[in-house]
PDB file of C-alpha atoms in Angstrom:
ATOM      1  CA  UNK A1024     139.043  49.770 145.285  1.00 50.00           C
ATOM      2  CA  UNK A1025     140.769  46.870 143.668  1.00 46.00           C
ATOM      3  CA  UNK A1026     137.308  45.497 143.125  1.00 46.00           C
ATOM      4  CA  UNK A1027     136.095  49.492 141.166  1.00 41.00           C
ATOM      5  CA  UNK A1028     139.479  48.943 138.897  1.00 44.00           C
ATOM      6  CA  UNK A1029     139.406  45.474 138.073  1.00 42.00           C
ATOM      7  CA  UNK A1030     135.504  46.509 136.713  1.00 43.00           C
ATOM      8  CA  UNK A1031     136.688  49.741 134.552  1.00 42.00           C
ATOM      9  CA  UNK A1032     139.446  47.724 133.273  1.00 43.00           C
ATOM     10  CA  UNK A1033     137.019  45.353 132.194  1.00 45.00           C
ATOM     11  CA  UNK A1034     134.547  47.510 130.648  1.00 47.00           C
ATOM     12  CA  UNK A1035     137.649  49.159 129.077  1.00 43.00           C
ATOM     13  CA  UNK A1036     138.670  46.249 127.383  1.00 45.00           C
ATOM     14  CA  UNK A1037     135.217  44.233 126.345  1.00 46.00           C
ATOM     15  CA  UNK A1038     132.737  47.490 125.384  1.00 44.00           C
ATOM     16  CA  UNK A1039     135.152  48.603 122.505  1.00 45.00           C
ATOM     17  CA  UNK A1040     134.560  44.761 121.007  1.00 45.00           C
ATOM     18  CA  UNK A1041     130.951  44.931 121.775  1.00 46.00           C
ATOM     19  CA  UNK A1042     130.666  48.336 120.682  1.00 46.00           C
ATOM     20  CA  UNK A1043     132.564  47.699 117.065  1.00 47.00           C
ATOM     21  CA  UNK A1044     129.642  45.162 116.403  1.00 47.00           C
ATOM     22  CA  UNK A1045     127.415  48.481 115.777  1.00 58.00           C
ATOM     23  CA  UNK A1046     127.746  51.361 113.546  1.00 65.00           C
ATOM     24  CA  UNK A1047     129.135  49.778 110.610  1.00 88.00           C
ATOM     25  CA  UNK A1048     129.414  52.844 108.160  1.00 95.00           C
ATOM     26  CA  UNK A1049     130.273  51.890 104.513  1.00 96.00           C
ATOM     27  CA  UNK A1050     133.752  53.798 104.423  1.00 95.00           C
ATOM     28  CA  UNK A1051     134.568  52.076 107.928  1.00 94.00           C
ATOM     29  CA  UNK A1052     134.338  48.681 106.212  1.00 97.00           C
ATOM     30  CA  UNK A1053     137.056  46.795 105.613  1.00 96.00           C
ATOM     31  CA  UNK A1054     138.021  46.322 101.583  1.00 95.00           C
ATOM     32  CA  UNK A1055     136.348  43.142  99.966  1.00 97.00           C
ATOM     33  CA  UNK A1056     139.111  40.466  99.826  1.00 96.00           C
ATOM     34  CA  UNK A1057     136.591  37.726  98.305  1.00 98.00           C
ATOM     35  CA  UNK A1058     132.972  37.599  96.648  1.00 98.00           C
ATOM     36  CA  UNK A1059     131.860  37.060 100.579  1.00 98.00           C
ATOM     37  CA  UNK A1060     132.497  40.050 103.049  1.00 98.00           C
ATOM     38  CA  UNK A1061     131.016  38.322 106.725  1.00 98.00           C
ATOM     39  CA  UNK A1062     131.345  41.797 108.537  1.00 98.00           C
ATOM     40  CA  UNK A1063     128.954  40.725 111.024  1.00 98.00           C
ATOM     41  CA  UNK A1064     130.958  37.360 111.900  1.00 98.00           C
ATOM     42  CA  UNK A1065     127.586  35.513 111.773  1.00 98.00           C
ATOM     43  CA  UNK A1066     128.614  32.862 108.692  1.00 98.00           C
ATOM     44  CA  UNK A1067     130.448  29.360 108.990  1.00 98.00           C
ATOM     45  CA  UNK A1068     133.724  29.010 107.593  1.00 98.00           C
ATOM     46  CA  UNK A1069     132.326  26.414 105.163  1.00 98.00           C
ATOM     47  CA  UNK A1070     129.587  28.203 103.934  1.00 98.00           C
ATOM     48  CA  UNK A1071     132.180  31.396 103.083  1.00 98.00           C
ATOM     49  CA  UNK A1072     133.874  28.550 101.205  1.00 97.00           C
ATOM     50  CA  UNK A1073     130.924  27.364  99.532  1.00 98.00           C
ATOM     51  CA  UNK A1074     129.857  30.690  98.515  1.00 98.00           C
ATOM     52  CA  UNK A1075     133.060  32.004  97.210  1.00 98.00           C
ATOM     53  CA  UNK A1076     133.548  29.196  94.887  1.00 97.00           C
ATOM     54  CA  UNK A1077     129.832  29.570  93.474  1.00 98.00           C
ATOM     55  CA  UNK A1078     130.179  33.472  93.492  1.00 98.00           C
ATOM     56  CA  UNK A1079     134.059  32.947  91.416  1.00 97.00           C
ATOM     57  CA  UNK A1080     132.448  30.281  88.855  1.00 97.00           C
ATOM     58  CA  UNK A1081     129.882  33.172  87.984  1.00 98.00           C
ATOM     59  CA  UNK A1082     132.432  35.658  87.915  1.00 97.00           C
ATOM     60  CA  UNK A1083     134.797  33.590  84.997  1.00 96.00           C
ATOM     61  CA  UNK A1084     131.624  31.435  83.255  1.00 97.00           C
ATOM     62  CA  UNK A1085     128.920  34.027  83.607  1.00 97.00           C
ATOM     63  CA  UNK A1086     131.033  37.716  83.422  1.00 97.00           C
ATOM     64  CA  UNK A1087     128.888  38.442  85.886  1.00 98.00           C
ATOM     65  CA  UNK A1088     130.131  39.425  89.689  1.00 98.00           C
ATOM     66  CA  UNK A1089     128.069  39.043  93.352  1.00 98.00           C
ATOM     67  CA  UNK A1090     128.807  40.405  96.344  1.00 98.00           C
ATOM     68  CA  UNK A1091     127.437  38.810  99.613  1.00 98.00           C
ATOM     69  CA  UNK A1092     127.852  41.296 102.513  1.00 98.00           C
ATOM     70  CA  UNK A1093     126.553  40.759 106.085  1.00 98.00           C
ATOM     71  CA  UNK A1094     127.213  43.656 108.415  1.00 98.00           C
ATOM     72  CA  UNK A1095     125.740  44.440 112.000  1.00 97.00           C
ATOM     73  CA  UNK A1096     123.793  47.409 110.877  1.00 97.00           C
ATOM     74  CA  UNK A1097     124.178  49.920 108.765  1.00 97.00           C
ATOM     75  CA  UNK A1098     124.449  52.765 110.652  1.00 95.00           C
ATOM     76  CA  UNK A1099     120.826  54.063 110.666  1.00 95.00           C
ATOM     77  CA  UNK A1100     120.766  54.791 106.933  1.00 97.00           C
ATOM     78  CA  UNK A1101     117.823  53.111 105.459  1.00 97.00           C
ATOM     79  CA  UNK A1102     119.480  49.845 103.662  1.00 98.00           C
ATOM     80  CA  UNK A1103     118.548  50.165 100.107  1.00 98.00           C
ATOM     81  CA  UNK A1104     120.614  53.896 100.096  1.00 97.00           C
ATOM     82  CA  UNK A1105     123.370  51.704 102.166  1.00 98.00           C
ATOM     83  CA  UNK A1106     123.712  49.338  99.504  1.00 98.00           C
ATOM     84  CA  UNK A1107     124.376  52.064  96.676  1.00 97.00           C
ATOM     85  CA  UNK A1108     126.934  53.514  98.818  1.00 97.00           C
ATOM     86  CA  UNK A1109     128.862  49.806  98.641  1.00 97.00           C
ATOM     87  CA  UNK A1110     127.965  49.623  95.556  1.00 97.00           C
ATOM     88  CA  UNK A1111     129.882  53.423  94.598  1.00 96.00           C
ATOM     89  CA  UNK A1112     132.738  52.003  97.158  1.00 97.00           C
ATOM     90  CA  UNK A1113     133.498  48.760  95.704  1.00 97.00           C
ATOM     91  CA  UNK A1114     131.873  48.873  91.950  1.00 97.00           C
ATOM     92  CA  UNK A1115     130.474  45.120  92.173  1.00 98.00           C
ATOM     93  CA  UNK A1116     130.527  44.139  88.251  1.00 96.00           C
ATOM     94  CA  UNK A1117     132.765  44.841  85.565  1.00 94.00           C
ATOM     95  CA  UNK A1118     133.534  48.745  83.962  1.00 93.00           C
ATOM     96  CA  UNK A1119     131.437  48.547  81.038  1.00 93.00           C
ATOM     97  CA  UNK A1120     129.038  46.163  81.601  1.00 95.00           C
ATOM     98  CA  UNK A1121     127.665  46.888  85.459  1.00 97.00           C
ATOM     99  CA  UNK A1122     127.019  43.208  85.702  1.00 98.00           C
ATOM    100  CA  UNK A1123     126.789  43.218  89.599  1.00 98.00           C
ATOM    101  CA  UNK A1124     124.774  42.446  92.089  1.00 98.00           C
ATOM    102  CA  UNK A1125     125.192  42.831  95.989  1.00 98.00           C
ATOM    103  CA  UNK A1126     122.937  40.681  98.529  1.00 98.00           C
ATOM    104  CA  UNK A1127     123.327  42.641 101.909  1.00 98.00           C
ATOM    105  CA  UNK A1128     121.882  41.256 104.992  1.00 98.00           C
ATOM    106  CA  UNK A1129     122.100  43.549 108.005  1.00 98.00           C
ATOM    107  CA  UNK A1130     121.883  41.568 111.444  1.00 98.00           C
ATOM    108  CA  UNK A1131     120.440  43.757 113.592  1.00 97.00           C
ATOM    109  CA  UNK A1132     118.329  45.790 111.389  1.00 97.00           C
ATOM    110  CA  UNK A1133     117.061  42.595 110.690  1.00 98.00           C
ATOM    111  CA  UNK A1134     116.864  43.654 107.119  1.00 98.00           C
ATOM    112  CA  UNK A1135     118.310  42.356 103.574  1.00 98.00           C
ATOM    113  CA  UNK A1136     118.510  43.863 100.379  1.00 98.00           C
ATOM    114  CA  UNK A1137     119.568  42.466  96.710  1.00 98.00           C
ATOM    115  CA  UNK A1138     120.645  45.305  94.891  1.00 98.00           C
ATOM    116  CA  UNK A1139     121.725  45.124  90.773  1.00 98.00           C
ATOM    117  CA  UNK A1140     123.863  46.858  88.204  1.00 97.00           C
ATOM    118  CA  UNK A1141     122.810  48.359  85.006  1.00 96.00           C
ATOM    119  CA  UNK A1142     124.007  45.092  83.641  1.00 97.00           C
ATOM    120  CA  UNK A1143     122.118  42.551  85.427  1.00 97.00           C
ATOM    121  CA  UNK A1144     118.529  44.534  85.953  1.00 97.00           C
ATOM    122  CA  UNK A1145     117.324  42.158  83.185  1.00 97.00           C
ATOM    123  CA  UNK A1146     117.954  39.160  84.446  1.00 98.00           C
ATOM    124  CA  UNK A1147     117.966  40.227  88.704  1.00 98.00           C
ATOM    125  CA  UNK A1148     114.224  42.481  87.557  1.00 98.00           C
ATOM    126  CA  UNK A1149     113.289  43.810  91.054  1.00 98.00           C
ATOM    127  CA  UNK A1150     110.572  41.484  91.377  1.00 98.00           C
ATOM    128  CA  UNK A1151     112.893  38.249  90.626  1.00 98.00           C
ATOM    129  CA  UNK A1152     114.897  40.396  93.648  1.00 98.00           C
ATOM    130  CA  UNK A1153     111.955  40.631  95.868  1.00 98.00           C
ATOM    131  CA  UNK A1154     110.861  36.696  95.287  1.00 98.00           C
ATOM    132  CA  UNK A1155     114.644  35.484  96.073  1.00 98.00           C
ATOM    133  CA  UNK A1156     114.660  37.593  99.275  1.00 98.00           C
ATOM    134  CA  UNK A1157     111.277  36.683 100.506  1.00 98.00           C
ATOM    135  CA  UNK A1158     112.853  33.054 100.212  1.00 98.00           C
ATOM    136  CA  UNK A1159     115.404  34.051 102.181  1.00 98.00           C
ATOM    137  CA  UNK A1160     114.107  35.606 104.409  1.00 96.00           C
ATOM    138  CA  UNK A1161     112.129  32.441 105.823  1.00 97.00           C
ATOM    139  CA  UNK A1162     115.611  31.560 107.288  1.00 98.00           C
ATOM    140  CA  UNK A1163     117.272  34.415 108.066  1.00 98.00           C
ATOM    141  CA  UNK A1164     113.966  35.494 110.693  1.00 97.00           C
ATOM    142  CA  UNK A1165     114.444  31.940 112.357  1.00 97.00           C
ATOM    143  CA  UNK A1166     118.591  32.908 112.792  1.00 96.00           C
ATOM    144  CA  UNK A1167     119.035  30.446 109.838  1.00 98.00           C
ATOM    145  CA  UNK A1168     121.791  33.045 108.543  1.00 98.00           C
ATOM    146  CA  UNK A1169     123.940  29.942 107.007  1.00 98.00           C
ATOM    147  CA  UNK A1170     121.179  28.411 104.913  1.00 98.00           C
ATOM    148  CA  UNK A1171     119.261  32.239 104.010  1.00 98.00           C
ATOM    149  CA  UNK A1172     122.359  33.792 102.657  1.00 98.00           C
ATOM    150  CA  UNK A1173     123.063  30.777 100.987  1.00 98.00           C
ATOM    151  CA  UNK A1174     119.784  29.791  99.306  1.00 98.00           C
ATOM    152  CA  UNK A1175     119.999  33.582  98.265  1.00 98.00           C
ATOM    153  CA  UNK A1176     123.285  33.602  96.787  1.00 98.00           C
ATOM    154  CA  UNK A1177     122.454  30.185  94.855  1.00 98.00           C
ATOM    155  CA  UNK A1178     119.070  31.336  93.214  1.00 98.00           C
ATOM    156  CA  UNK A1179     121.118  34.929  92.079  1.00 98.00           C
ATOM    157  CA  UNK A1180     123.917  32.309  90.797  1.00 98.00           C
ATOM    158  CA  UNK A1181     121.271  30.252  89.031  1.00 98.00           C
ATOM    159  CA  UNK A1182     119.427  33.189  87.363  1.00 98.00           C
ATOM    160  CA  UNK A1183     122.525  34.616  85.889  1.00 98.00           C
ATOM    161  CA  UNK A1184     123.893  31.283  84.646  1.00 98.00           C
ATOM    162  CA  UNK A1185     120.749  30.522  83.213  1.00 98.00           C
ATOM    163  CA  UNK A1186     120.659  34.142  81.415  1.00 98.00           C
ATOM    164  CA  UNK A1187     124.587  33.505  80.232  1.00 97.00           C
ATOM    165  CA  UNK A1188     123.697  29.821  78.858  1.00 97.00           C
ATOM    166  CA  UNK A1189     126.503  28.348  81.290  1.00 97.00           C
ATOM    167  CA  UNK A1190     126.382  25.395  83.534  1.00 95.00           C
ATOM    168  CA  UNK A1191     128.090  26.232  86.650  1.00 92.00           C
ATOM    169  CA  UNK A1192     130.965  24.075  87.345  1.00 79.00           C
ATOM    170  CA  UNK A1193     130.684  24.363  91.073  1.00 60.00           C
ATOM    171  CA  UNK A1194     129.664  22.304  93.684  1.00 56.00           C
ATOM    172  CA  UNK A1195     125.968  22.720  95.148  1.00 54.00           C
ATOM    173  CA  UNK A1196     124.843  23.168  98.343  1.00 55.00           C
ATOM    174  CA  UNK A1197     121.596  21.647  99.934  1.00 57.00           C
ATOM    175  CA  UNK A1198     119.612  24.186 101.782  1.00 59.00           C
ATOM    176  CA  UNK A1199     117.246  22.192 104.576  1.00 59.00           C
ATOM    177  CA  UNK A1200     114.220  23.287 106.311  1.00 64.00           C
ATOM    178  CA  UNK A1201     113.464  26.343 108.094  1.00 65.00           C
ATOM    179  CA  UNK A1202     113.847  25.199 111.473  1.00 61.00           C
ATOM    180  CA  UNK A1203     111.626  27.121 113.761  1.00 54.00           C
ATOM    181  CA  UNK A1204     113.996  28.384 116.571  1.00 51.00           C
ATOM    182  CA  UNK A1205     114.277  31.044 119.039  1.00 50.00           C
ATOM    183  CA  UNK A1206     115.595  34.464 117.738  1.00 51.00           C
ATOM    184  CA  UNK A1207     117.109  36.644 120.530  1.00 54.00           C
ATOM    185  CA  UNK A1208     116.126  40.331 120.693  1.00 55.00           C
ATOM    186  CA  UNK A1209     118.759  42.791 121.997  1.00 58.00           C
ATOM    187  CA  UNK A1210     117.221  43.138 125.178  1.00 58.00           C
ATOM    188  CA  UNK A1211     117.645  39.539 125.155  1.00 57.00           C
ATOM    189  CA  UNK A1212     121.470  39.593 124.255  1.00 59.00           C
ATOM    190  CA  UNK A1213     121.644  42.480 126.412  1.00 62.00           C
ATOM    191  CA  UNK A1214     121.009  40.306 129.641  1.00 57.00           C
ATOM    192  CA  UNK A1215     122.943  37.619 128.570  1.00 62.00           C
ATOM    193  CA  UNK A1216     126.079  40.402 128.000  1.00 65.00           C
ATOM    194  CA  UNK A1217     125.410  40.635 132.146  1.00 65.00           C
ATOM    195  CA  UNK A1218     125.187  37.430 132.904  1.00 55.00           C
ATOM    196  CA  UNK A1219     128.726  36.925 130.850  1.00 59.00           C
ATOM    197  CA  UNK A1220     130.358  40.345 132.713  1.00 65.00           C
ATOM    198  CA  UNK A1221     128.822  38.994 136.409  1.00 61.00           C
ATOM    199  CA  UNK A1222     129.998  35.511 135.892  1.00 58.00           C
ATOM    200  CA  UNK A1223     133.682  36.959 135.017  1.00 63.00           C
ATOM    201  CA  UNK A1224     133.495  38.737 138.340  1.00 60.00           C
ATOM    202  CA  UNK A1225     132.430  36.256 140.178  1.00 58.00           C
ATOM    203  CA  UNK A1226     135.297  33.958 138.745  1.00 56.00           C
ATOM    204  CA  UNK A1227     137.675  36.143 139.434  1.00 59.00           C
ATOM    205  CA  UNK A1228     136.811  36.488 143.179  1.00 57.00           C
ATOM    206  CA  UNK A1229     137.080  32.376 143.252  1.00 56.00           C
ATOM    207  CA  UNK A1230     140.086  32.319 141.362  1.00 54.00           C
ATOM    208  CA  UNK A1231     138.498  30.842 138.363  1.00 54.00           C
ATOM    209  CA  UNK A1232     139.040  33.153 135.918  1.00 50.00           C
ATOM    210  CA  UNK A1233     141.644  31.603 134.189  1.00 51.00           C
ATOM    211  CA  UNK A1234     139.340  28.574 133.872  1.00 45.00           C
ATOM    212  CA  UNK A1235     136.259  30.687 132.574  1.00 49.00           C
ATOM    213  CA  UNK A1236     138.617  32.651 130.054  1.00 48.00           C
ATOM    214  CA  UNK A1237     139.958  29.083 128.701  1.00 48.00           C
ATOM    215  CA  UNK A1238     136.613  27.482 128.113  1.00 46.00           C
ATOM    216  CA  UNK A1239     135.339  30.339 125.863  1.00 45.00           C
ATOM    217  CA  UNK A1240     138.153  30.958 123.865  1.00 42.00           C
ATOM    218  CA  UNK A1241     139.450  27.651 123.764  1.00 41.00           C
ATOM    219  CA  UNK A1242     136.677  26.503 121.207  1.00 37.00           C
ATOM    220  CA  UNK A1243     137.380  30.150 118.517  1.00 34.00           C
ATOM    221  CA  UNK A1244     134.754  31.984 116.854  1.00 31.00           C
ATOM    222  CA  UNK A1245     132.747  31.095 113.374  1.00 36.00           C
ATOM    223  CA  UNK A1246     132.342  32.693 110.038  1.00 38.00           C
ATOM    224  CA  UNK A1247     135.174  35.606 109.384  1.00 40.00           C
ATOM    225  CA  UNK A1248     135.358  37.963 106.660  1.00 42.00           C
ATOM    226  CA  UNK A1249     135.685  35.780 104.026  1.00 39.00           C
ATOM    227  CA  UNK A1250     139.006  34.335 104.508  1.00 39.00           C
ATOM    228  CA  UNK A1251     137.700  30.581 103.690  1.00 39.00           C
ATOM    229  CA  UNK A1252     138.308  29.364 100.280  1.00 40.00           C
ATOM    230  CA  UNK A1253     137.970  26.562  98.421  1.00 40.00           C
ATOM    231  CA  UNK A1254     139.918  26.627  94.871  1.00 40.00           C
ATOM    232  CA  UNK A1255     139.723  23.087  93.694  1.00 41.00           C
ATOM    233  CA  UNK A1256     138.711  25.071  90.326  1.00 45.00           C
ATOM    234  CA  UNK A1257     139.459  28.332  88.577  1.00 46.00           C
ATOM    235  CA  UNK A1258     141.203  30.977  89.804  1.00 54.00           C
ATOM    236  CA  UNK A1259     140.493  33.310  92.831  1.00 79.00           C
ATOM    237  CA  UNK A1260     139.194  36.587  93.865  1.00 92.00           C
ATOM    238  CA  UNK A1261     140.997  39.026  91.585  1.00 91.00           C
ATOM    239  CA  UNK A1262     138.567  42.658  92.586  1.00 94.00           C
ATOM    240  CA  UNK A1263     135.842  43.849  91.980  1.00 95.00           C
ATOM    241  CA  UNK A1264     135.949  45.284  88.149  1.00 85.00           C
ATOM    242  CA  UNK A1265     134.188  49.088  88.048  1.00 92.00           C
ATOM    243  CA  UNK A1266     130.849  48.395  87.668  1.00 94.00           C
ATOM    244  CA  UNK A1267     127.446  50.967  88.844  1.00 94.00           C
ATOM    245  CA  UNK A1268     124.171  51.006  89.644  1.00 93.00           C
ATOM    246  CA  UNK A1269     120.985  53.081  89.355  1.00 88.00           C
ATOM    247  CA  UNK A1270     119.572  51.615  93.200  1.00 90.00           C
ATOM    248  CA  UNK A1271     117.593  48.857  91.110  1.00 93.00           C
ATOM    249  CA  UNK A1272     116.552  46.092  93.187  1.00 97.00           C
ATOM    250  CA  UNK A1273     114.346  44.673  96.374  1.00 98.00           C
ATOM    251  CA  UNK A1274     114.993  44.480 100.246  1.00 98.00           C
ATOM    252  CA  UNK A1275     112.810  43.306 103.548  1.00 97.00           C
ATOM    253  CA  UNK A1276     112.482  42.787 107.209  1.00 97.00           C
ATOM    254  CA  UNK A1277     113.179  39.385 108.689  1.00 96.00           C
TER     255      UNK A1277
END
């Protein structure tokens, strides 16, 4: 019996967390609170850093705003109508001028989409979309999330600079090789999930649960929803500014 209740109040307490990695609705997402909204916890802190500073040096040099949004899924609506629901949540861009742009990349959908305002479906055409996410894509189908989102976010930085006639004043980041590693599927992680629940039961029949417990939360989690900053120039995230969209853009599998 103690054995039945210490296993519901386990499942009680770690299928809610697993569960809230799924189902990601737009209006259950959390409001933007920088350029870089890591719903799906799957970015390093440095990289948010990175990318905020790039994303706010287009924002005051270019007038021009980007929104880089991982979530786990999007809650089986096809991606492209997902991102013109953030889009009419948030208005990426300023009121006036729609110069926005939003790179999604859903995690388990394995899909991404780069999708532009009125303002910016010039310079972001939807080819120029579809070429920057078939670049990206190289890494993000290898679990390369880090250097896909960020080779993505740079050549959408780099295109709308160029179009504006500014020189960024932010600091680049070097994308590497796609290193060809092993991508888990989810009945992959889904074995692992009971390896992790039969290993906590068998710690705490040797009394080593404390131990277990302290060795994986000891080290913390990476990426967050884009709490990192670095503001050694300009000033920081100040909203979004009203901007639209008429769906314009390109997405993929990975």
């Amino acid at each position: 019996m103690l054995r039945f209740r210490f296993t519901l109040l386990l499942g009680t307490l770690v299928w809610p967390a697993l569960a809230g990695l799924h189902a990601q609705a737009v209006k259950d997402l959390p409001r933007p609170t920088d350029y870089v909204s890591d719903d799906a916890h799957v970015l390093a802190a440095d990289t948010i850093a990175h990318l905020d500073q790039l994303c706010g040096a287009v924002d005051r040099q270019a007038h021009a705003q980007i929104a880089v949004v991982t979530v786990a899924d999007t809650a089986e609506e096809p991606i492209a109508e997902y991102a013109v629901a953030l889009e009419d949540a948030w208005k990426v861009g300023a009121k006036g001028t729609d110069r926005g742009v939003i790179l999604l990349v859903s995690i388990e959908d394995r899909k991404w989409f780069i999708s532009t305002g009125y303002g910016l479906e010039g310079v972001i055409t939807d080819e120029k979309a579809g070429i920057i996410g078939r670049q990206m894509q190289q890494y993000l189908r290898v679990s390369q999330i880090d250097e896909g989102v960020t080779l993505g976010t740079e050549q959408l930085a780099s295109a709308i600079a160029a179009d504006a006639g500014v020189q960024l004043q932010a600091r680049r980041q070097q994308v590497g090789p796609v290193q060809q590693t092993p991508t888990l599927r989810p009945g992959q992680l889904a074995v692992l999930a009971g390896v992790f629940l039969l290993l906590i039961l068998l710690a705490a029949r040797t009394g080593m649960l404390p131990f277990l417990f302290g060795m994986f939360l000891g080290g913390g989690f990476g990426g967050g929803g884009g709490r990192g900053r670095d503001d050694d120039d300009g000033d920081g995230f100040s909203g979004f500014g009203g901007g639209s969209t008429g769906g314009g853009g390109a997405g993929g599998n990975f």
